[in-house]
C-alpha positions as semicolon CSV with decimal commas, in nm:
position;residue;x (nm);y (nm);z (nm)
1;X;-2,681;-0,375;0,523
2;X;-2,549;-0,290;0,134
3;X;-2,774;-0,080;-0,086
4;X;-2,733;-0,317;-0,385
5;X;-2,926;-0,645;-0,446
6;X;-2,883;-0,972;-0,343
7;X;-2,687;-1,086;-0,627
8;X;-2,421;-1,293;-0,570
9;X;-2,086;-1,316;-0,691
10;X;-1,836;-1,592;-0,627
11;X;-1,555;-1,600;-0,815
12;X;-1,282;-1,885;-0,807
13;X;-0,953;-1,854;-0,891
14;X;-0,800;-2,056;-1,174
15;X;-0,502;-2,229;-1,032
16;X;-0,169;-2,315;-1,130
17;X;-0,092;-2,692;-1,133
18;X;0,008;-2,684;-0,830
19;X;-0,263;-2,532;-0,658
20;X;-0,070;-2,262;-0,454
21;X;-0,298;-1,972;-0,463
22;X;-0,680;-1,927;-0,469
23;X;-0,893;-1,598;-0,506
24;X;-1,279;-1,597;-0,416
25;X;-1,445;-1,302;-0,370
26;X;-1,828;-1,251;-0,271
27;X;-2,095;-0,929;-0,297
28;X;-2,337;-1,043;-0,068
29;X;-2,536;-0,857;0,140
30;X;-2,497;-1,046;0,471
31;X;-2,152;-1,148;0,581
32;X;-2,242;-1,464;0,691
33;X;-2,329;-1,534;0,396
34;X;-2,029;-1,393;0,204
35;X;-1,800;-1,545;0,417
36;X;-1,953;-1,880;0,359
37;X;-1,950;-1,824;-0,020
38;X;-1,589;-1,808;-0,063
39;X;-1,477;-2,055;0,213
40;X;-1,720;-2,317;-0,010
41;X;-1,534;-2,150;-0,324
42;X;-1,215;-2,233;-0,154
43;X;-1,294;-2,578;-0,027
44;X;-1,431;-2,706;-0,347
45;X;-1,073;-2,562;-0,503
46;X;-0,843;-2,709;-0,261
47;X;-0,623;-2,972;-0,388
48;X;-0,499;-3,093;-0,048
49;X;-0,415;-2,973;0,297
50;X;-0,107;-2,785;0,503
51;X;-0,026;-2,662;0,803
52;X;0,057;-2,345;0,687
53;X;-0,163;-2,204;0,491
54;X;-0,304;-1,875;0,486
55;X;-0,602;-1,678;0,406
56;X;-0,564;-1,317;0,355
57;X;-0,898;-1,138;0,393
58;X;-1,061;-0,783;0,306
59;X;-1,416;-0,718;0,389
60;X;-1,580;-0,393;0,321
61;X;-1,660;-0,106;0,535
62;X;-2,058;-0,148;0,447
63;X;-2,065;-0,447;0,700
64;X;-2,171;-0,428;1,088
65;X;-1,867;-0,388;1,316
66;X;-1,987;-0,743;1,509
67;X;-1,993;-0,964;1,183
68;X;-1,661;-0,822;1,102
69;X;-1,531;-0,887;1,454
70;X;-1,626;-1,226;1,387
71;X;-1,511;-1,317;1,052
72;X;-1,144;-1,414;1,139
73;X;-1,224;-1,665;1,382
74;X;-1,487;-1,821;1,127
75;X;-1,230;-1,817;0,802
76;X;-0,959;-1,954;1,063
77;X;-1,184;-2,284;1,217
78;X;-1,375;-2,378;0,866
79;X;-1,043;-2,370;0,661
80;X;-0,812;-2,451;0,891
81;X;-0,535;-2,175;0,814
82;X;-0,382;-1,864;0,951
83;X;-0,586;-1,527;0,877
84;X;-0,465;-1,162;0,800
85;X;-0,645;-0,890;0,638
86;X;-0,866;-0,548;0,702
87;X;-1,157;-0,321;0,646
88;X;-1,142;-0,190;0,282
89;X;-1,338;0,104;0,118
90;X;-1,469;-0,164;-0,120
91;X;-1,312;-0,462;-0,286
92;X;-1,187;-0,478;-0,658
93;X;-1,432;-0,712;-0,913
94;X;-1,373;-0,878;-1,192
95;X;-1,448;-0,677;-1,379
96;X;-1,208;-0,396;-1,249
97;X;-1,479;-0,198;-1,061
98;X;-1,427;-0,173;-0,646
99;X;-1,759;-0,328;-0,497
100;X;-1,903;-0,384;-0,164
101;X;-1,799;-0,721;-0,046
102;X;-1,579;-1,011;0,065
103;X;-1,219;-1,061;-0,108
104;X;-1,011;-1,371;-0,022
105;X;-0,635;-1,510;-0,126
106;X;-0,604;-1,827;-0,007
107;X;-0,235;-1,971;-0,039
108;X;-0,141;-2,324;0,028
109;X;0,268;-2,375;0,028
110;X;0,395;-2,642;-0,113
111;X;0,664;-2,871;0,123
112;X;0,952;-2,689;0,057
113;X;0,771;-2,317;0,095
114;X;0,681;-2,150;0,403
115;X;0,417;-1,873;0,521
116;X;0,488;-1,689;0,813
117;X;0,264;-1,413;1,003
118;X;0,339;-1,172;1,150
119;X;0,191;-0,849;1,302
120;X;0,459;-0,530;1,399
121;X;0,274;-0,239;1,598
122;X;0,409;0,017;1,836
123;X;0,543;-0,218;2,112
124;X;0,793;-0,335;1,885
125;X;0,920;0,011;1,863
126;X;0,784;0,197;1,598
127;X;0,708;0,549;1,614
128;X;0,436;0,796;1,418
129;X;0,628;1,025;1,212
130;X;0,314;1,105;1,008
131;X;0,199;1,183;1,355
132;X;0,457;1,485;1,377
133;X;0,664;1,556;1,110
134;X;0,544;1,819;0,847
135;X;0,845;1,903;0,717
136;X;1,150;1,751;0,642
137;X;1,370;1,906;0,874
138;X;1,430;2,083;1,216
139;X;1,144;2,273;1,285
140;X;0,936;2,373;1,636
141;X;0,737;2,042;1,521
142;X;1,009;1,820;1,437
143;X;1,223;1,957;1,745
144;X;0,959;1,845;1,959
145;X;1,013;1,482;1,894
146;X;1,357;1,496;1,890
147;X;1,383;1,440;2,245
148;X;1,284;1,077;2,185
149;X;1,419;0,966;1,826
150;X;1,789;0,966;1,738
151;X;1,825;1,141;1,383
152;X;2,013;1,094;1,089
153;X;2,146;1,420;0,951
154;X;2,253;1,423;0,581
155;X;2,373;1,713;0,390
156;X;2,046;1,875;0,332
157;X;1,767;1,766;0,604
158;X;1,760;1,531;0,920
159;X;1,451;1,329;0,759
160;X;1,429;0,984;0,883
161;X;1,440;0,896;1,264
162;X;1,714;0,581;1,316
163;X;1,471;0,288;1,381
164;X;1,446;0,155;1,685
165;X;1,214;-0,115;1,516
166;X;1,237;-0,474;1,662
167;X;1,127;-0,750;1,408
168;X;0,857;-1,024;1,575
169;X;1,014;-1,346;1,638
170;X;0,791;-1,448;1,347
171;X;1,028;-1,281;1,091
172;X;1,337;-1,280;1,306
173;X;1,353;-1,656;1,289
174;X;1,355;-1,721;0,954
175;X;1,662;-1,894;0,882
176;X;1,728;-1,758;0,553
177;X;1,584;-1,421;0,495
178;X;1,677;-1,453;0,129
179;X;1,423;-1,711;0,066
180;X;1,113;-1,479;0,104
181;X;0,988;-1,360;-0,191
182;X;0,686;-1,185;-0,091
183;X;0,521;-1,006;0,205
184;X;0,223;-0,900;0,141
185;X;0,054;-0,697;0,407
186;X;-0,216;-0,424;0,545
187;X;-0,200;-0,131;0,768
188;X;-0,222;0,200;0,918
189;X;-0,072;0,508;0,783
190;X;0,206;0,444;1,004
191;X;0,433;0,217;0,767
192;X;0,729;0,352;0,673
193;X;0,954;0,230;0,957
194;X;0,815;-0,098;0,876
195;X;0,892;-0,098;0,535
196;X;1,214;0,027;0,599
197;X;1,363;-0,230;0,857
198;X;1,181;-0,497;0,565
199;X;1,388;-0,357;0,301
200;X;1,675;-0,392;0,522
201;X;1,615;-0,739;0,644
202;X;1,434;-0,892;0,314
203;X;1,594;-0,722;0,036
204;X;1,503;-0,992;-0,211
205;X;1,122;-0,993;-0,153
206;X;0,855;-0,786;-0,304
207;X;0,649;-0,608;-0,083
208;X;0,280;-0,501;-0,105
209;X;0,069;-0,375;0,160
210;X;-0,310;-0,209;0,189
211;X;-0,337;0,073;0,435
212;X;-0,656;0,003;0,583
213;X;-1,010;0,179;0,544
214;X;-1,045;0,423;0,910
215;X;-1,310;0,261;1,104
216;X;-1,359;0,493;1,422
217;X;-1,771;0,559;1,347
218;X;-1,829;0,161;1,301
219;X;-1,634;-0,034;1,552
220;X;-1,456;0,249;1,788
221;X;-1,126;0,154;1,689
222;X;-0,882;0,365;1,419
223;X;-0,820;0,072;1,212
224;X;-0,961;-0,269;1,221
225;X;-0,657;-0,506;1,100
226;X;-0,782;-0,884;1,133
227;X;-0,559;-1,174;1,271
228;X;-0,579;-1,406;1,565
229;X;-0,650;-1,107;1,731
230;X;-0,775;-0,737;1,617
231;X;-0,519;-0,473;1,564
232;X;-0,613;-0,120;1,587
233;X;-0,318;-0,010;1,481
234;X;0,036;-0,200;1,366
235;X;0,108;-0,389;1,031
236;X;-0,020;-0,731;0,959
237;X;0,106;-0,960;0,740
238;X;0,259;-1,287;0,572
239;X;0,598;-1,309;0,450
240;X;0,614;-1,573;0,166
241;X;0,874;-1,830;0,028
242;X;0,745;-1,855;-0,330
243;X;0,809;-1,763;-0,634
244;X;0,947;-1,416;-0,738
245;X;0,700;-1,149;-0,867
246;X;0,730;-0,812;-0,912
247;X;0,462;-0,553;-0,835
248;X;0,353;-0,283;-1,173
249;X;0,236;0,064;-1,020
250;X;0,029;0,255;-1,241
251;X;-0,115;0,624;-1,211
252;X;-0,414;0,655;-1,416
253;X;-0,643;0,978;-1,459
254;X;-0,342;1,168;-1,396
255;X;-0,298;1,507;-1,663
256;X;0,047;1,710;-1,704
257;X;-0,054;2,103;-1,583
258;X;0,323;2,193;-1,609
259;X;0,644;2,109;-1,819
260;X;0,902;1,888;-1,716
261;X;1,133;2,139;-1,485
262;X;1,470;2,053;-1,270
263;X;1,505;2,068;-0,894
264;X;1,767;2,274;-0,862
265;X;1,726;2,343;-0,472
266;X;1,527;2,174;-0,220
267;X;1,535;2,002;0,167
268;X;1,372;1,695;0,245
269;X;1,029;1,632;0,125
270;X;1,015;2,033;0,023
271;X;1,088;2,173;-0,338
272;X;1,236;2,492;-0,315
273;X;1,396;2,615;-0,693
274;X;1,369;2,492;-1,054
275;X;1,516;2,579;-1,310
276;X;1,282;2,844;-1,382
277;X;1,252;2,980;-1,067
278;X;1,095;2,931;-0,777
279;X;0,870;2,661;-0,734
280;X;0,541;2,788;-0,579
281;X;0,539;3,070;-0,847
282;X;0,564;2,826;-1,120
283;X;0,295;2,627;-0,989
284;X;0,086;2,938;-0,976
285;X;0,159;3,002;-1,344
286;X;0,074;2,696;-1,469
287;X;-0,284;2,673;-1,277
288;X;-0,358;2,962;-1,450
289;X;-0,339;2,792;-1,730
290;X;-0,539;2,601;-1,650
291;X;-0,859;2,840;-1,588
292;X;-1,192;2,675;-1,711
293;X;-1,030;2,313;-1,753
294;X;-1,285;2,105;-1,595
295;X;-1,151;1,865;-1,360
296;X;-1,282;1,579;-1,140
297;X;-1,017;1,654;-0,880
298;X;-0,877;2,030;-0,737
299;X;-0,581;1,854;-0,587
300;X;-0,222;1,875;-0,732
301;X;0,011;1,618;-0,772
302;X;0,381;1,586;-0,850
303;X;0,591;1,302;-1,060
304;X;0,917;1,342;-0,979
305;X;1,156;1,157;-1,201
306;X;1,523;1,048;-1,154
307;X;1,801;1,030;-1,406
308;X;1,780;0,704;-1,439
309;X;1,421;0,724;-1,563
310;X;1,288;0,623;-1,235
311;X;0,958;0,795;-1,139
312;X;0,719;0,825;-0,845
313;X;0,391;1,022;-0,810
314;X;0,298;1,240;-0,494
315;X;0,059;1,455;-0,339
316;X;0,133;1,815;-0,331
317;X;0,071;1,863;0,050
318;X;0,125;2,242;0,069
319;X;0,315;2,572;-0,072
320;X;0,449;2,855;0,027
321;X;0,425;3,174;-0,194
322;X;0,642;3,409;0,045
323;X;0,923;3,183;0,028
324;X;0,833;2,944;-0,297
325;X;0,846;2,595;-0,120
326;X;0,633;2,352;-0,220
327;X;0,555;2,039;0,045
328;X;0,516;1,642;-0,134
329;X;0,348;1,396;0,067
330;X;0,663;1,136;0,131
331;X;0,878;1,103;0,410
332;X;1,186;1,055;0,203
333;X;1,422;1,311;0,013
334;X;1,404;1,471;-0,277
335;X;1,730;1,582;-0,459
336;X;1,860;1,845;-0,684
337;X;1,890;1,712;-1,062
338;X;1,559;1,522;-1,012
339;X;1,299;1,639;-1,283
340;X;0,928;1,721;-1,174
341;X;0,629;1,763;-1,312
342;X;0,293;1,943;-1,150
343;X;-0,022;1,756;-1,274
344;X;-0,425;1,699;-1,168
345;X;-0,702;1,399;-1,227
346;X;-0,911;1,392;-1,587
347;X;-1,098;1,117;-1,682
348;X;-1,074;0,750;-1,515
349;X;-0,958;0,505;-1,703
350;X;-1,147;0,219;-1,762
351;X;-1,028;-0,141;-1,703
352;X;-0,870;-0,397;-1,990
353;X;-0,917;-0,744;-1,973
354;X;-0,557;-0,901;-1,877
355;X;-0,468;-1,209;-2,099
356;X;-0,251;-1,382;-1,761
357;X;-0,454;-1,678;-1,646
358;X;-0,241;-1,596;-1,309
359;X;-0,441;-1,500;-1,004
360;X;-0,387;-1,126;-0,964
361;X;-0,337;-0,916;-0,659
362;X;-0,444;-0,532;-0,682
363;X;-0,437;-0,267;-0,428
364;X;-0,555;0,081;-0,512
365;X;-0,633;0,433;-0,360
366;X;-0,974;0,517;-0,379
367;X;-1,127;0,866;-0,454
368;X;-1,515;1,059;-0,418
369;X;-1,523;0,969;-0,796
370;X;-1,460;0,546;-0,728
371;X;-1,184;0,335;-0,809
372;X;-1,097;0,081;-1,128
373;X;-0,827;-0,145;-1,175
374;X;-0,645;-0,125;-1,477
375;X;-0,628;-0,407;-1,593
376;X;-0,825;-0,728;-1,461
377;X;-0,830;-1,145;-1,444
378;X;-1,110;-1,358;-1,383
379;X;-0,930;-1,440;-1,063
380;X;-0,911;-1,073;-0,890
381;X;-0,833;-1,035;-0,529
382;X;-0,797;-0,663;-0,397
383;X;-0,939;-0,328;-0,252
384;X;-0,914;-0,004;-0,277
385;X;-0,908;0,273;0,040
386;X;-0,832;0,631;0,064
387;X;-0,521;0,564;0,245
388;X;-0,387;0,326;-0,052
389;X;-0,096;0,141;-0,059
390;X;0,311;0,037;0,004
391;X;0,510;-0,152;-0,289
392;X;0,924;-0,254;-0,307
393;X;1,068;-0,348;-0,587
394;X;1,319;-0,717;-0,497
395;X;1,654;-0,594;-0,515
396;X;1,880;-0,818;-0,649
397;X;2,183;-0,793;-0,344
398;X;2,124;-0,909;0,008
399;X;2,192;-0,560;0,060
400;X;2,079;-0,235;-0,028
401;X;2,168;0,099;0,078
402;X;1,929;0,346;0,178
403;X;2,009;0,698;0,133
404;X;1,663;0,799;0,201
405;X;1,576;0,896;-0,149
406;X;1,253;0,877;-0,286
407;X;1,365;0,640;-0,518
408;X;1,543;0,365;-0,237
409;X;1,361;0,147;-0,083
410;X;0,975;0,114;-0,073
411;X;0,733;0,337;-0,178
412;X;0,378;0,478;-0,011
413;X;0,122;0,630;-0,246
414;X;-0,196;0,806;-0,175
415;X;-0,248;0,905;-0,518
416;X;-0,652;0,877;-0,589
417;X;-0,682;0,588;-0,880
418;X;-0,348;0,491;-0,878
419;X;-0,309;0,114;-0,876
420;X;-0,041;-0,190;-0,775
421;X;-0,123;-0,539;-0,923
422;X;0,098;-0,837;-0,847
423;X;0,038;-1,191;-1,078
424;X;0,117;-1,460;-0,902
425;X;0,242;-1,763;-0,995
């Protein structure tokens, strides 16, 4: 049962003209009586009917493992749709603040758009590199998994094992992958196979996916990832032929500790020179610095930024004094040239009121110290978990090429308080 009050909050989506998408979101206590709240909010919205619509659904950890268990098959008979979704920290208010409660998108396609499901889990092939990999190349760990995965060797680590990733028939009979727009999705940790063989196959879509709250103590499994049946494990999902959108990441809270240095030498995921020297010892330096700087957060954090102007924010995972490495949290490469920057969490942010009248789609990573969206609509669907989230960019080819750079293809971040929204049309 939730520790707040009984208050209520329903929230309704204001809709396009055409009526494609609708958000409804719910804070009560029971989850019967959530649920019920934004399939009425949903109903009453509803400007007619398909057979393909969808309902993509995150409910909150504070709920009891049997009413979760239960809530697909209840959205999926009273609204007559397909469901996807998962258990979330807490889900993102109105207001920008991540509450205890119900979050729906329901999307209705028009005649000429399609939504497809789909679920991809470890029977279609994919392996957990999270699972085994620390660093970025041939090591005892690394080594040890070799024996099943083929790797691709570039000129500075073997990163990324070749996929052996089959697509569901779901996606692989899509007539023109070009058409999807969007896949929006939730997970495990596990998703950068996934979003790899998605960039490959879907170059043109965006893509943004939740990793999924752990649920071990409340139901027994890792993750709890809803559908016409209950993943523990796997990505779930809806790949959409809609209108393009394009997904803004922001990294609030976030304070520079160093200056802006050059990779001069580094393998894989590990940072070995800068310009300066090496990079634990430069680290080191500038935490000194630092001494007496009250933070909300000890953790360090790296943006690494490409010549282009390009940048991505990531966990510093680990260092190495004796021989100066320092570890990011990615499974993709870093290069020499790239510029990076050392920083740590200050103050949150706190939310500004968006002037879209779009329904707005916002994924975050959530921290001891809370989550807020950076910018909210009256028509919020989201959540935020301590896993966070997966975004791509739509490229504007059918195909890309992936070097395995941080900055190809799509991106994971675990960064606490950082944020992807996504208006839709």
């Amino acid at each position: 049962m939730f520790t707040i009050s009984r208050r209520i909050s329903v929230l309704a989506g204001h809709l396009s003209r055409r009526r494609l998408w609708i958000t409804a979101s719910s804070t009560d206590p029971s989850l019967s009586a959530a649920t019920t709240q934004c399939i009425n909010t949903i109903r009453t919205t509803l400007s007619r009917t398909s057979t393909s619509n969808t309902c993509f659904v995150l409910v909150s950890q504070t709920y009891s493992a049997a009413d979760i268990e239960n809530i697909s098959d209840t959205v999926t008979r009273q609204l007559d749709c397909r469901v996807c979704g998962t258990v979330v920290d807490h889900i993102i208010s109105s207001s920008g603040s991540n509450v205890a409660g119900v979050s729906m998108l329901f999307h209705s396609p028009e005649p000429n758009e399609s939504s497809v499901p789909f679920y991809v889990g470890d029977e279609h092939g994919r392996q957990r590199l999270r699972e085994v990999a620390v660093g970025r190349w041939h090591n005892h760990v690394t080594d040890r998994f070799k024996q099943h995965t083929q790797w691709t060797h570039g000129p500075i680590s073997a990163t990324r094992a070749s996929s052996h990733i089959q697509l569901p028939q779901e996606l692989t009979s899509i007539a023109d992958p070009s058409s999807v727009s969007l896949i929006l999705f939730a997970s495990d940790k596990e998703t950068r196979q996934v979003l790899d063989i998605l960039d490959s196959q879907f170059p043109r879509a965006a893509k943004l996916g939740i990793v999924g709250s752990q649920t071990p103590f409340l139901n027994g499994r890792d993750y709890t990832l809803l559908g016409p049946n209950i993943h523990t494990n796997g990505v779930v999902g809806v790949a959409f032929s809609t209108h393009t959108c394009v997904p803004q990441v922001a990294h609030t809270g976030l304070e520079a500790v160093s200056n802006v240095l050059r990779i001069e030498r580094c393998k894989g995921n590990v940072v070995l020179e800068l310009e300066q020297g090496d990079a634990a010892h430069l680290l080191i330096a500038a935490l000194r610095k630092q001494r007496g700087t009250e933070r909300v957060d000890s953790r360090l954090f790296a943006r690494v930024t490409s010549a282009q102007g390009e940048s991505r924010v990531f966990q510093v995972t680990g260092g190495n004094p004796a021989k100066g490495g320092i570890a990011l949290d990615t499974l993709r490469d870093l290069s020499p040239g790239q510029n990076i920057q050392f920083m740590m969490q200050s103050v949150s942010e706190h939310s500004a009121i968006s002037t879209s009248h779009n329904p707005r789609v916002c994924f975050g990573v959530s921290s001891d110290h809370g989550f807020t969206c950076p910018e909210v609509t009256t028509q919020m669907f989201g959540g935020a978990t301590e896993g966070g989230f997966s975004y791509g960019m739509p490229q504007p080819h059918e195909t890309q090429t992936d070097c395995g750079s941080v900055f190809t293809g799509s991106t994971e971040c675990a960064v606490p308080g950082s944020s992807v929204t996504l208006d839709l049309d």
